[in-house]
Short mmCIF file of C-alpha atoms in Angstrom, two decimals:
data_model
loop_
_atom_site.label_atom_id
_atom_site.label_comp_id
_atom_site.label_asym_id
_atom_site.label_seq_id
_atom_site.Cartn_x
_atom_site.Cartn_y
_atom_site.Cartn_z
CA MET A 1 5.46 -24.21 1.00
CA LYS A 2 3.36 -21.04 0.75
CA ASP A 3 3.46 -18.44 3.49
CA SER A 4 0.13 -18.74 5.36
CA HIS A 5 -0.19 -14.95 5.44
CA GLU A 6 0.63 -14.62 1.76
CA ASP A 7 -2.88 -13.82 0.57
CA LYS A 8 -3.61 -11.23 3.24
CA PRO A 9 -1.68 -7.97 3.32
CA VAL A 10 -0.07 -6.70 6.50
CA ILE A 11 -1.80 -3.58 7.81
CA ALA A 12 1.07 -1.08 7.86
CA ALA A 13 -1.09 1.61 9.52
CA LYS A 14 -4.78 2.41 10.01
CA MET A 15 -4.38 5.86 8.49
CA PRO A 16 -3.35 7.02 5.03
CA ALA A 17 0.04 8.44 4.14
CA ILE A 18 -0.83 11.99 3.15
CA MET A 19 1.99 13.64 1.24
CA ARG A 20 2.90 15.92 -1.61
CA LEU A 21 4.71 14.06 -4.39
CA GLY A 22 6.45 15.51 -7.39
CA ALA A 23 5.85 14.41 -10.96
CA GLY A 24 7.24 10.96 -11.60
CA ASP A 25 6.76 7.24 -11.11
CA TYR A 26 6.31 5.66 -7.69
CA TRP A 27 5.85 2.05 -6.58
CA TRP A 28 3.22 1.62 -3.86
CA CYS A 29 3.59 -1.35 -1.50
CA SER A 30 0.55 -3.65 -1.70
CA CYS A 31 1.76 -6.30 0.78
CA GLY A 32 2.30 -4.05 3.81
CA ARG A 33 5.71 -5.60 4.57
CA SER A 34 7.90 -2.78 3.24
CA SER A 35 10.01 -0.83 5.73
CA LYS A 36 9.64 2.21 3.44
CA GLN A 37 5.83 2.58 3.68
CA PRO A 38 3.86 3.43 1.69
CA PHE A 39 6.43 2.59 -0.98
CA CYS A 40 7.82 -0.78 -2.03
CA ASP A 41 11.22 -2.01 -0.85
CA GLY A 42 10.95 -5.49 -2.41
CA SER A 43 9.66 -7.22 0.74
CA HIS A 44 6.84 -8.79 -1.30
CA LYS A 45 9.29 -11.25 -2.91
CA GLY A 46 8.10 -14.79 -2.31
CA THR A 47 4.45 -13.73 -1.89
CA SER A 48 1.59 -13.29 -4.34
CA PHE A 49 1.76 -9.49 -3.97
CA GLN A 50 3.17 -7.04 -6.50
CA PRO A 51 3.73 -3.29 -6.07
CA HIS A 52 1.39 -0.91 -7.90
CA LYS A 53 2.88 1.75 -10.15
CA ILE A 54 1.68 5.30 -9.57
CA VAL A 55 2.39 7.82 -12.34
CA LEU A 56 2.00 11.50 -11.53
CA GLU A 57 2.17 14.00 -14.38
CA GLU A 58 2.57 16.94 -11.99
CA GLU A 59 3.16 17.64 -8.31
CA LYS A 60 0.15 16.55 -6.31
CA LYS A 61 -1.03 16.00 -2.74
CA VAL A 62 -2.08 12.35 -2.33
CA ALA A 63 -3.50 10.10 0.38
CA LEU A 64 -1.93 6.68 -0.16
CA CYS A 65 -3.44 3.62 1.49
CA ASN A 66 -1.45 2.17 4.39
CA CYS A 67 -4.01 -0.42 5.50
CA LYS A 68 -3.68 -2.23 2.14
CA HIS A 69 -7.44 -2.89 1.97
CA SER A 70 -8.56 0.06 -0.17
CA GLY A 71 -10.95 -0.64 -3.00
CA ASN A 72 -9.30 2.31 -4.76
CA GLY A 73 -5.92 0.67 -5.38
CA SER A 74 -3.03 2.61 -3.92
CA TYR A 75 -5.24 5.54 -2.93
CA CYS A 76 -7.07 5.63 0.41
CA ASP A 77 -10.84 5.11 0.28
CA GLY A 78 -11.43 5.07 4.05
CA SER A 79 -11.40 1.25 4.36
CA HIS A 80 -9.07 1.53 7.37
CA ALA A 81 -12.00 2.84 9.45
CA ASN A 82 -13.86 -0.48 9.05
CA LEU A 83 -11.00 -2.93 9.70
CA GLN A 84 -11.58 -5.41 12.49
CA PRO A 85 -8.72 -6.52 14.75
CA PRO A 86 -7.32 -9.97 13.88
CA ARG A 87 -8.82 -12.89 15.83
#
């Protein structure tokens, strides 16, 4: 049986994770269930969600989406400002 919340991500926070990351590969959590936000810890297993790979060629300041509703993938686009509380 499918998890009824499977197709909707958990809102981890209504603000981006702003941080400076070094060059390298990172796995952004798309489901919102990870305890290591904004990064994946494998909590998506058993859902339709998959982590998104972020590749940085050099150190960079980023604003990663924590609401999981960004239209810009793993990067914040301000969507958190328009989220309505669940009914």
